[in-house]
PDB file of C-alpha atoms in Angstrom:
ATOM      1  CA  MET A  24      35.587   5.918-303.129  1.00  0.00           C
ATOM      2  CA  THR A  25      34.713   4.845-299.614  1.00  0.00           C
ATOM      3  CA  MET A  26      31.071   3.917-299.262  1.00  0.00           C
ATOM      4  CA  ASP A  27      29.053   6.218-297.023  1.00  0.00           C
ATOM      5  CA  LYS A  28      26.730   3.805-295.215  1.00  0.00           C
ATOM      6  CA  GLU A  29      24.462   6.643-294.027  1.00  0.00           C
ATOM      7  CA  PHE A  30      24.038   7.823-297.609  1.00  0.00           C
ATOM      8  CA  LEU A  31      23.387   4.255-298.786  1.00  0.00           C
ATOM      9  CA  ALA A  32      20.724   3.798-296.093  1.00  0.00           C
ATOM     10  CA  ARG A  33      18.901   6.897-297.372  1.00  0.00           C
ATOM     11  CA  LEU A  34      18.581   5.427-300.872  1.00  0.00           C
ATOM     12  CA  ASP A  35      15.133   3.854-301.039  1.00  0.00           C
ATOM     13  CA  HIS A  36      15.172   2.455-304.564  1.00  0.00           C
ATOM     14  CA  PRO A  37      17.132  -0.776-305.174  1.00  0.00           C
ATOM     15  CA  ALA A  38      18.453   0.594-308.488  1.00  0.00           C
ATOM     16  CA  HIS A  39      19.915   3.636-306.710  1.00  0.00           C
ATOM     17  CA  ARG A  40      21.549   1.376-304.126  1.00  0.00           C
ATOM     18  CA  GLN A  41      22.992  -0.843-306.878  1.00  0.00           C
ATOM     19  CA  LEU A  42      24.389   2.096-308.833  1.00  0.00           C
ATOM     20  CA  TYR A  43      25.882   3.745-305.733  1.00  0.00           C
ATOM     21  CA  SER A  44      27.513   0.476-304.635  1.00  0.00           C
ATOM     22  CA  HIS A  45      28.997   0.022-308.110  1.00  0.00           C
ATOM     23  CA  TRP A  46      30.184   3.661-308.124  1.00  0.00           C
ATOM     24  CA  CYS A  47      31.951   3.166-304.772  1.00  0.00           C
ATOM     25  CA  ALA A  48      33.590  -0.075-305.858  1.00  0.00           C
ATOM     26  CA  GLN A  49      34.941   1.454-309.080  1.00  0.00           C
ATOM     27  CA  ALA A  50      35.697   5.075-308.309  1.00  0.00           C
ATOM     28  CA  ASP A  51      39.121   6.492-307.564  1.00  0.00           C
ATOM     29  CA  PRO A  52      38.659   8.569-304.391  1.00  0.00           C
ATOM     30  CA  GLN A  53      40.585  11.446-305.986  1.00  0.00           C
ATOM     31  CA  ARG A  54      38.046  12.051-308.771  1.00  0.00           C
ATOM     32  CA  LEU A  55      34.581  11.328-310.053  1.00  0.00           C
ATOM     33  CA  PRO A  56      34.292   8.112-312.036  1.00  0.00           C
ATOM     34  CA  GLY A  57      34.498   8.421-315.792  1.00  0.00           C
ATOM     35  CA  ARG A  58      32.749   6.142-318.219  1.00  0.00           C
ATOM     36  CA  GLN A  59      35.946   4.048-318.389  1.00  0.00           C
ATOM     37  CA  ASP A  60      35.596   3.342-314.654  1.00  0.00           C
ATOM     38  CA  LEU A  61      32.062   1.974-314.750  1.00  0.00           C
ATOM     39  CA  ASP A  62      31.095  -1.452-316.033  1.00  0.00           C
ATOM     40  CA  LEU A  63      27.658  -0.649-317.376  1.00  0.00           C
ATOM     41  CA  THR A  64      27.349  -4.098-318.936  1.00  0.00           C
ATOM     42  CA  SER A  65      26.976  -5.461-315.409  1.00  0.00           C
ATOM     43  CA  MET A  66      23.986  -3.147-314.936  1.00  0.00           C
ATOM     44  CA  ARG A  67      22.080  -3.612-318.186  1.00  0.00           C
ATOM     45  CA  ASP A  68      18.747  -3.386-316.352  1.00  0.00           C
ATOM     46  CA  LEU A  69      19.665   0.129-315.175  1.00  0.00           C
ATOM     47  CA  LEU A  70      20.879   1.528-318.517  1.00  0.00           C
ATOM     48  CA  PRO A  71      17.507   3.055-319.473  1.00  0.00           C
ATOM     49  CA  TRP A  72      17.642   5.074-316.237  1.00  0.00           C
ATOM     50  CA  ILE A  73      21.246   6.244-316.375  1.00  0.00           C
ATOM     51  CA  GLY A  74      22.192   9.683-317.625  1.00  0.00           C
ATOM     52  CA  GLU A  75      25.802  10.646-318.182  1.00  0.00           C
ATOM     53  CA  ILE A  76      26.895  14.241-317.562  1.00  0.00           C
ATOM     54  CA  GLU A  77      30.139  15.541-319.071  1.00  0.00           C
ATOM     55  CA  VAL A  78      31.958  18.116-316.943  1.00  0.00           C
ATOM     56  CA  THR A  79      34.418  20.552-318.508  1.00  0.00           C
ATOM     57  CA  ARG A  80      35.993  23.842-317.498  1.00  0.00           C
ATOM     58  CA  ALA A  81      35.341  26.886-319.620  1.00  0.00           C
ATOM     59  CA  GLU A  82      37.192  30.014-318.463  1.00  0.00           C
ATOM     60  CA  SER A  83      37.401  28.808-314.829  1.00  0.00           C
ATOM     61  CA  ARG A  84      33.689  27.954-314.824  1.00  0.00           C
ATOM     62  CA  LEU A  85      32.331  24.422-314.769  1.00  0.00           C
ATOM     63  CA  GLN A  86      30.251  23.544-317.782  1.00  0.00           C
ATOM     64  CA  PHE A  87      27.835  20.591-317.850  1.00  0.00           C
ATOM     65  CA  ARG A  88      26.616  18.727-320.907  1.00  0.00           C
ATOM     66  CA  TYR A  89      24.218  15.809-321.120  1.00  0.00           C
ATOM     67  CA  ARG A  90      26.447  13.259-322.804  1.00  0.00           C
ATOM     68  CA  GLN A  91      24.188  10.220-323.010  1.00  0.00           C
ATOM     69  CA  THR A  92      20.681   9.742-321.700  1.00  0.00           C
ATOM     70  CA  GLY A  93      18.929   6.448-321.044  1.00  0.00           C
ATOM     71  CA  LYS A  94      15.758   5.701-322.996  1.00  0.00           C
ATOM     72  CA  ALA A  95      13.504   5.783-319.917  1.00  0.00           C
ATOM     73  CA  ILE A  96      14.781   9.256-319.022  1.00  0.00           C
ATOM     74  CA  VAL A  97      14.243  10.439-322.601  1.00  0.00           C
ATOM     75  CA  LYS A  98      10.676   9.129-322.512  1.00  0.00           C
ATOM     76  CA  ALA A  99       9.948  10.719-319.127  1.00  0.00           C
ATOM     77  CA  ARG A 100      11.391  14.086-320.267  1.00  0.00           C
ATOM     78  CA  GLY A 101       9.622  14.002-323.613  1.00  0.00           C
ATOM     79  CA  GLY A 102      12.888  14.457-325.512  1.00  0.00           C
ATOM     80  CA  ASP A 103      16.557  13.561-325.598  1.00  0.00           C
ATOM     81  CA  PRO A 104      18.866  16.137-323.984  1.00  0.00           C
ATOM     82  CA  SER A 105      22.022  14.275-325.126  1.00  0.00           C
ATOM     83  CA  GLY A 106      24.708  16.584-326.453  1.00  0.00           C
ATOM     84  CA  ARG A 107      23.127  19.721-325.005  1.00  0.00           C
ATOM     85  CA  LEU A 108      24.496  22.044-322.325  1.00  0.00           C
ATOM     86  CA  PHE A 109      22.465  22.701-319.197  1.00  0.00           C
ATOM     87  CA  GLU A 110      22.119  26.337-320.324  1.00  0.00           C
ATOM     88  CA  GLU A 111      20.469  25.192-323.549  1.00  0.00           C
ATOM     89  CA  LEU A 112      17.710  23.331-321.721  1.00  0.00           C
ATOM     90  CA  HIS A 113      17.171  25.058-318.394  1.00  0.00           C
ATOM     91  CA  GLN A 114      16.492  28.644-317.365  1.00  0.00           C
ATOM     92  CA  GLY A 115      16.223  30.814-314.283  1.00  0.00           C
ATOM     93  CA  VAL A 116      15.901  29.136-310.884  1.00  0.00           C
ATOM     94  CA  GLU A 117      15.827  25.650-312.440  1.00  0.00           C
ATOM     95  CA  LEU A 118      19.184  26.264-314.146  1.00  0.00           C
ATOM     96  CA  THR A 119      20.673  27.724-310.963  1.00  0.00           C
ATOM     97  CA  MET A 120      19.542  24.746-308.861  1.00  0.00           C
ATOM     98  CA  ILE A 121      20.690  22.074-311.306  1.00  0.00           C
ATOM     99  CA  ARG A 122      24.075  23.782-311.734  1.00  0.00           C
ATOM    100  CA  LEU A 123      24.563  24.126-307.958  1.00  0.00           C
ATOM    101  CA  THR A 124      23.703  20.472-307.437  1.00  0.00           C
ATOM    102  CA  HIS A 125      26.258  19.364-310.027  1.00  0.00           C
ATOM    103  CA  ILE A 126      28.903  21.795-308.764  1.00  0.00           C
ATOM    104  CA  GLN A 127      28.521  20.186-305.322  1.00  0.00           C
ATOM    105  CA  ILE A 128      28.859  16.711-306.847  1.00  0.00           C
ATOM    106  CA  VAL A 129      32.103  17.738-308.540  1.00  0.00           C
ATOM    107  CA  ALA A 130      33.476  19.509-305.459  1.00  0.00           C
ATOM    108  CA  LYS A 131      32.730  16.637-303.084  1.00  0.00           C
ATOM    109  CA  LYS A 132      33.455  13.887-305.640  1.00  0.00           C
ATOM    110  CA  ARG A 133      30.362  11.999-304.548  1.00  0.00           C
ATOM    111  CA  PRO A 134      26.733  11.711-305.598  1.00  0.00           C
ATOM    112  CA  LYS A 135      24.105  13.924-304.013  1.00  0.00           C
ATOM    113  CA  LEU A 136      20.741  12.754-302.785  1.00  0.00           C
ATOM    114  CA  ILE A 137      18.029  15.131-303.912  1.00  0.00           C
ATOM    115  CA  GLU A 138      15.029  15.115-301.609  1.00  0.00           C
ATOM    116  CA  VAL A 139      11.712  15.639-303.386  1.00  0.00           C
TER     117      VAL A 139
END
């Protein structure tokens, strides 16, 4: 994937910049990177903060499952979402927003910066 320098400049946290740079260096521009594309051993310090989302199609609808969740995310959430579908953990507007965000990521084949 070609690095978007504007996007990179908007990433304030060094860990986000490191992960995005790695993503760009490894990713095939035709698809999102899979776990086989990322060398997580080179980013051991980030592993507690990395969550992996599995994307599948179910009857022409994208389905998202938390595949693996870093320990720091689990602690912050108060539980481990690994193995669970978005629909099992989120409801209403929250579910709609998180699904739309991930649908955009899949469609554009690039990460999305979420402003808070």
